[in-house]
mmCIF file of C-alpha atoms in Angstrom:
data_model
loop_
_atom_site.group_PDB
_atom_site.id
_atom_site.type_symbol
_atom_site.label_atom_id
_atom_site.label_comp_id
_atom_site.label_asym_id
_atom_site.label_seq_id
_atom_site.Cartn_x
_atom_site.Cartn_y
_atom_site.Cartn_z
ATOM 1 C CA UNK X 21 0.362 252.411 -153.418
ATOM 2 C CA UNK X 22 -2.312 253.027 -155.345
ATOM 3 C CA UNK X 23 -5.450 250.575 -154.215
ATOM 4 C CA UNK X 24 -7.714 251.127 -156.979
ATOM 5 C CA UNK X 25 -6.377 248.260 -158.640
ATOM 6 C CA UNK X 26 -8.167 245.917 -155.857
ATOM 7 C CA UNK X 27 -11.939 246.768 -156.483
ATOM 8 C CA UNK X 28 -13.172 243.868 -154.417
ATOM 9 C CA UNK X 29 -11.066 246.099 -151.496
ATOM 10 C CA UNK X 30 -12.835 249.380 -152.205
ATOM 11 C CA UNK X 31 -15.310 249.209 -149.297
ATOM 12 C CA UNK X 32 -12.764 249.330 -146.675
ATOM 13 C CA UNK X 33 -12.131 252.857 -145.764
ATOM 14 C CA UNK X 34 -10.780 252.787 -142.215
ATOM 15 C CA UNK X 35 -8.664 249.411 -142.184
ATOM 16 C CA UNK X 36 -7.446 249.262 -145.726
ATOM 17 C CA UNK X 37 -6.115 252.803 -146.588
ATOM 18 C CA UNK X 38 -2.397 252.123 -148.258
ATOM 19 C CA UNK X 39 0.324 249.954 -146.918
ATOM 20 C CA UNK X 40 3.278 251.748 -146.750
ATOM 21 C CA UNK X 41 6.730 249.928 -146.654
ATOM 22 C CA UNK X 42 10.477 251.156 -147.162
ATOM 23 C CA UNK X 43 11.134 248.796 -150.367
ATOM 24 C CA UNK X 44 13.868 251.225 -151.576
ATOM 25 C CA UNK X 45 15.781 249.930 -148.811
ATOM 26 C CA UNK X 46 15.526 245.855 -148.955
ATOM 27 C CA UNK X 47 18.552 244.442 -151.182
ATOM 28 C CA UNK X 48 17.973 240.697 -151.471
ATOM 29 C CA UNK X 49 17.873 238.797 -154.455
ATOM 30 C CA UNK X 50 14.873 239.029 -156.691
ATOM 31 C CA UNK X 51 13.864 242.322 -155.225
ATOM 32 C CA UNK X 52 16.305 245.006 -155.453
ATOM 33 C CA UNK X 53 14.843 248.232 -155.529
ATOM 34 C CA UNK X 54 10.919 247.294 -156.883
ATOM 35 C CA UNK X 55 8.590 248.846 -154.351
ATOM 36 C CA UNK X 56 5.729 248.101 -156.170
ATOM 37 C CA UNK X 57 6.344 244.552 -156.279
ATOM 38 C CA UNK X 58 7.098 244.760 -152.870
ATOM 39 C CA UNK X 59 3.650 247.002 -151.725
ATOM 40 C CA UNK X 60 1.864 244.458 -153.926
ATOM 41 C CA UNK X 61 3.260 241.337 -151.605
ATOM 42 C CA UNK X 62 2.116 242.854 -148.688
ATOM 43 C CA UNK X 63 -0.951 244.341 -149.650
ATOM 44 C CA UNK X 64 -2.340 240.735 -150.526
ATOM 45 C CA UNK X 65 -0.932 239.399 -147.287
ATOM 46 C CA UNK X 66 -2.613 242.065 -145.039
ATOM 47 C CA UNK X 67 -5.929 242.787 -146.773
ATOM 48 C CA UNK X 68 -6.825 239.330 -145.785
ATOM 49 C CA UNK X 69 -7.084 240.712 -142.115
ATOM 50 C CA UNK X 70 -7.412 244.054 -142.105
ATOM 51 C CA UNK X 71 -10.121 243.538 -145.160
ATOM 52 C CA UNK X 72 -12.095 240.513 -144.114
ATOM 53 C CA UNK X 73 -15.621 241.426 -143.705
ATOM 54 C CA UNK X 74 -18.062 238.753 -141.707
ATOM 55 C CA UNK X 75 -21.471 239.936 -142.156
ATOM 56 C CA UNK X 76 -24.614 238.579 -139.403
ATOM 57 C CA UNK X 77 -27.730 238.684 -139.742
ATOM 58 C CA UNK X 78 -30.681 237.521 -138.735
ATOM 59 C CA UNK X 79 -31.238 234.807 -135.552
ATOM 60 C CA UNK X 80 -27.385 235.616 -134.664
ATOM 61 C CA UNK X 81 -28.105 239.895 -134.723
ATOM 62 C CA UNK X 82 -30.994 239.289 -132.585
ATOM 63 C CA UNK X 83 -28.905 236.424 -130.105
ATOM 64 C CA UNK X 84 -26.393 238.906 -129.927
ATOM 65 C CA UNK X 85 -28.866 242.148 -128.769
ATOM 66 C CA UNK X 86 -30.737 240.208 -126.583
ATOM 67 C CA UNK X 87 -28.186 239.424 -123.894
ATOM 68 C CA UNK X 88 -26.638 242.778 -124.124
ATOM 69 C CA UNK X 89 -27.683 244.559 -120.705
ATOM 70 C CA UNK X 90 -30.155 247.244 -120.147
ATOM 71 C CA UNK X 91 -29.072 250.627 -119.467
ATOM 72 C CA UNK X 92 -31.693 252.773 -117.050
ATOM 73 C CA UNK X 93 -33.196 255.920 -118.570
ATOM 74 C CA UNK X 94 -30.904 258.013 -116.407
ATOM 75 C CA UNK X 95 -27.670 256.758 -117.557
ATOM 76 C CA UNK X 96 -28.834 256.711 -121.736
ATOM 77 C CA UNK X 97 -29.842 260.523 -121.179
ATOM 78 C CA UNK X 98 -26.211 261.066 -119.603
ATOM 79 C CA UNK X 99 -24.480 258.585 -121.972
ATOM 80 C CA UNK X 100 -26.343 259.910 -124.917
ATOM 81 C CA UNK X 101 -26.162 263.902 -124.005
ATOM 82 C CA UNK X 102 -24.233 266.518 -125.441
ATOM 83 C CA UNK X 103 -20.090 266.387 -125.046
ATOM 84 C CA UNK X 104 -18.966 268.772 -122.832
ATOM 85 C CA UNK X 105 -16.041 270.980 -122.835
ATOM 86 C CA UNK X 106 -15.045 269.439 -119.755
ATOM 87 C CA UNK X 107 -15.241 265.846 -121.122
ATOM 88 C CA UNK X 108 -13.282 266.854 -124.039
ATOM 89 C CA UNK X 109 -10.675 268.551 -122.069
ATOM 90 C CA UNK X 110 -10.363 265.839 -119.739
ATOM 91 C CA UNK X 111 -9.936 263.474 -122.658
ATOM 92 C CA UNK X 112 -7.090 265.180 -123.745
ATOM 93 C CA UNK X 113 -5.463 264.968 -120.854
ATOM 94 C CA UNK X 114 -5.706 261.458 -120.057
ATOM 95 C CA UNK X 115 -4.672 260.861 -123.726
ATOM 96 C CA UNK X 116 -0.530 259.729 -124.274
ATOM 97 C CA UNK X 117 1.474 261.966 -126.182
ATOM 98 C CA UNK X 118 4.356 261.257 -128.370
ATOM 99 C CA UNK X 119 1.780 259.313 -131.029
ATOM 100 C CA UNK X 120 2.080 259.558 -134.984
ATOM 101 C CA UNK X 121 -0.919 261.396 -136.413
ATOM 102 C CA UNK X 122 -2.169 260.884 -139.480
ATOM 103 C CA UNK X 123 -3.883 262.181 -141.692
ATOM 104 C CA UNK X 124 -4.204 266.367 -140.350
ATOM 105 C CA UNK X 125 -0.663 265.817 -138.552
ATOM 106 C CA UNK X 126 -1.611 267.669 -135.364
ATOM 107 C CA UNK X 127 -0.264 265.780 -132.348
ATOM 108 C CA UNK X 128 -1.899 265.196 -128.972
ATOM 109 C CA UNK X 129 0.726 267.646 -128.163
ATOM 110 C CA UNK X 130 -0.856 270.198 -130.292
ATOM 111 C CA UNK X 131 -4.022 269.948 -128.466
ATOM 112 C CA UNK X 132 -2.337 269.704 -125.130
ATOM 113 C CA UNK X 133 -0.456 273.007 -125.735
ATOM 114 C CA UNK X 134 -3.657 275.034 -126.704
ATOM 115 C CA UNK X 135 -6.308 272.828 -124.719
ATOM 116 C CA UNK X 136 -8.004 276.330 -123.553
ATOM 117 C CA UNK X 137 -8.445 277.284 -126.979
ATOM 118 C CA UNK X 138 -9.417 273.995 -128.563
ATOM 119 C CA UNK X 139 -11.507 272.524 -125.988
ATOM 120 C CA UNK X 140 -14.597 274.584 -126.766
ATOM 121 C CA UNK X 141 -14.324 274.099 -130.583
ATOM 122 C CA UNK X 142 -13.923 270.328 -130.278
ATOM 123 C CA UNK X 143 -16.956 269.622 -128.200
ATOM 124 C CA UNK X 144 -19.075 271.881 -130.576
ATOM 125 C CA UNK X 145 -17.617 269.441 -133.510
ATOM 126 C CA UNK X 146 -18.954 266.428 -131.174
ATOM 127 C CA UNK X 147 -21.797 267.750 -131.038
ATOM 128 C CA UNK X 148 -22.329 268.704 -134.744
ATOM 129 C CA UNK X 149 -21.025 265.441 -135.669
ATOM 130 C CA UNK X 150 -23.671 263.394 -133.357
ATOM 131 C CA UNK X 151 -26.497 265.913 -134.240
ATOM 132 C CA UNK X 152 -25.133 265.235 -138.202
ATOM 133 C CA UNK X 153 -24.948 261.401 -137.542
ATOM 134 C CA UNK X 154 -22.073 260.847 -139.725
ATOM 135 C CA UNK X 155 -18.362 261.203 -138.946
ATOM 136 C CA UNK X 156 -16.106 263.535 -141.211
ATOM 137 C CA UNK X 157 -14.138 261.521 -143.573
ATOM 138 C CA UNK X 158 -10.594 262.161 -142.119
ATOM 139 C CA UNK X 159 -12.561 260.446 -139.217
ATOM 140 C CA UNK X 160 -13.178 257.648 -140.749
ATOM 141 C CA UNK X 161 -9.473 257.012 -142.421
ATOM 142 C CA UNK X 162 -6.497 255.050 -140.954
ATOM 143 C CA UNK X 163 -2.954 254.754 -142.340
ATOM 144 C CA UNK X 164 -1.481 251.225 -141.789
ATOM 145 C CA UNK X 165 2.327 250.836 -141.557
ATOM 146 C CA UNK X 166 4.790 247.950 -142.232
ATOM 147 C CA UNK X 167 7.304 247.789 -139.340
ATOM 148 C CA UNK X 168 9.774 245.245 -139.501
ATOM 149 C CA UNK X 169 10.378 243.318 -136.420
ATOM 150 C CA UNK X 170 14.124 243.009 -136.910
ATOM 151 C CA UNK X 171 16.897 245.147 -136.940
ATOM 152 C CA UNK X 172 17.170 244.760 -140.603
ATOM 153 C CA UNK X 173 14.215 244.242 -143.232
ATOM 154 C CA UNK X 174 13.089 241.158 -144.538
ATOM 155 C CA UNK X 175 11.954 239.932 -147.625
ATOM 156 C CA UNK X 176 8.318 240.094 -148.479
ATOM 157 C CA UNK X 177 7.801 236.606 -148.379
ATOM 158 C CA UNK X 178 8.183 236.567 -144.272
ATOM 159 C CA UNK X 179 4.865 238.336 -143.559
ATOM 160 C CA UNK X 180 5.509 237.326 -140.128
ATOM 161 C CA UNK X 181 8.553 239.414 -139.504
ATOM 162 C CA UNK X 182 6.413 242.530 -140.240
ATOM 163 C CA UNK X 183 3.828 243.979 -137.522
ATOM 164 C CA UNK X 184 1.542 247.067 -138.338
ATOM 165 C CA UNK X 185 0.778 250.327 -136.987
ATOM 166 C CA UNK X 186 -2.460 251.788 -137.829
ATOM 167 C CA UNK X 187 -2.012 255.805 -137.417
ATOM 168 C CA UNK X 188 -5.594 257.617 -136.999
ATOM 169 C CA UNK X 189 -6.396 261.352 -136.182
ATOM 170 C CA UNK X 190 -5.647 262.882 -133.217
ATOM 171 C CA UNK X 191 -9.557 264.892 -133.092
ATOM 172 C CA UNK X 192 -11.107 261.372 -134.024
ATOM 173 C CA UNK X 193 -8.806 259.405 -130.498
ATOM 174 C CA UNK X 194 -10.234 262.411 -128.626
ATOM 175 C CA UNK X 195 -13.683 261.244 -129.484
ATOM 176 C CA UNK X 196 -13.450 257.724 -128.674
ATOM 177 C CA UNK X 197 -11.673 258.570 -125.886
ATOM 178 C CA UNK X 198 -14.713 260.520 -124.819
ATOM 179 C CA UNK X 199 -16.912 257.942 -125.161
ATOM 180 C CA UNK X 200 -15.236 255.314 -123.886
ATOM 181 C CA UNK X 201 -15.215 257.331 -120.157
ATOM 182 C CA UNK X 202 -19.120 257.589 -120.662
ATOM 183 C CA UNK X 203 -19.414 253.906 -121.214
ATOM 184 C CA UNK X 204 -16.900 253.309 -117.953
ATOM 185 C CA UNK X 205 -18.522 255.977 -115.857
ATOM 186 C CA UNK X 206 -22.100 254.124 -116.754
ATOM 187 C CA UNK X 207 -20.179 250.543 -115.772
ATOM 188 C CA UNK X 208 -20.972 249.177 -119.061
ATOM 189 C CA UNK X 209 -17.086 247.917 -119.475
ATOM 190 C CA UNK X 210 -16.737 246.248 -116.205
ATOM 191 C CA UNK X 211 -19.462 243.944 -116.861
ATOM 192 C CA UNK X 212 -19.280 243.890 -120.399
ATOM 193 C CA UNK X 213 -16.628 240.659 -120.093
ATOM 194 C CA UNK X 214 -19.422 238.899 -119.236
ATOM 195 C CA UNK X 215 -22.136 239.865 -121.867
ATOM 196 C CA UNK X 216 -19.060 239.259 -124.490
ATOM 197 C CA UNK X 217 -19.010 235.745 -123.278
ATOM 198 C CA UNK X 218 -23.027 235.040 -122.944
ATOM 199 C CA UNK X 219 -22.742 236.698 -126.635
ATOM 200 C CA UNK X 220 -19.976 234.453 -128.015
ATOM 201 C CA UNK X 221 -22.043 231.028 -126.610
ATOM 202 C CA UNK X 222 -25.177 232.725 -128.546
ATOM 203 C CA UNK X 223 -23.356 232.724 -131.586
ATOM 204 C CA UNK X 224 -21.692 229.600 -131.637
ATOM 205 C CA UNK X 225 -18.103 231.147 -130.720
ATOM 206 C CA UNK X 226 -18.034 227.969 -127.798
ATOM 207 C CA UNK X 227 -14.311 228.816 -127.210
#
């Protein structure tokens, strides 16, 4: 579906990509074979989530850094250092296979069956990207997918019946999964329940 027809949607690059449903195959009344009537439904329906953006500034930025915790000098340098080839192999591992990719189409699989050869090149892309500051556009793209929640479709109109599935590359899972060991080796996710919490009562988000 083509999005350019929702301008005030253009901004969203990693939630908002296309919505892709099997329209071709629904039969009820009033529908029949008109995908684009169909796309259109749920586009509207699902761009209210996936392309809400809530924007804070100000007193409630500066609540919200000020009860985040400290991390020591020693644990930014390690947090903050180069990716190894290790880390990225290790990621790999750890990663479940079996996973739609989207957009390159190389499966964890892929990476899992030449890990020896790909481990080296990956890190040095971690590291060009961090050096760079900027992640590479298929990076920074998801594909979102209607999947109905029945045996047999429903009509557009039932938003409810439909859940998504938001495909992303395999390179860019590798990367978060990479960081996301840093952040747990450095015990910033165990005790980052808490901070959430202090951070919600900052901001007003009581329950």
């Amino acid at each position: 579906m083509n999005t350019s027809a929702y301008p005030s949607f253009s901004w969203v690059s990693r939630d908002v990509v296309r919505v892709r449903s099997r329209c071709a195959a629904f039969s009820w009344k009033g529908v029949g074979s008109l995908p684009l009537r169909c796309g259109n439904e749920f586009y509207k329906y699902f761009s209210q989530y996936f392309g809400r953006r809530i924007l804070c500034r100000g007193s409630g930025v500066n609540a919200f850094l000020q009860v985040l915790p400290t991390i020591p000098d020693n644990v930014q340098r390690a947090v903050s250092g180069d990716i190894t080839v290790d880390e990225a192999g290790h990621a790999i591992a750890s990663l479940s296979s079996g996973k739609s990719p989207w957009p390159d189409a190389l499966t964890m699989e892929f990476y899992e069956f030449f890990r020896p050869r790909l481990v080296p090149m990956l890190a040095s892309i971690f590291i060009s990207v961090f050096a760079a500051g900027t992640l590479p556009q298929t990076f920074s793209l998801m594909h979102t997918v209607l999947v109905s929640k029945k045996s047999e479709p429903e009509p557009p109109s039932k938003h409810g019946n439909y859940r998504t599935i938001r495909l992303a590359n395999t390179a860019y899972k590798i990367l978060a999964k990479v960081l996301a060991n840093r952040l747990q080796e450095a015990g910033f996710i165990r005790s980052s329940r808490k901070y959430l919490r202090t951070a919600c009562r900052k901001l007003g988000f009581e329950s």
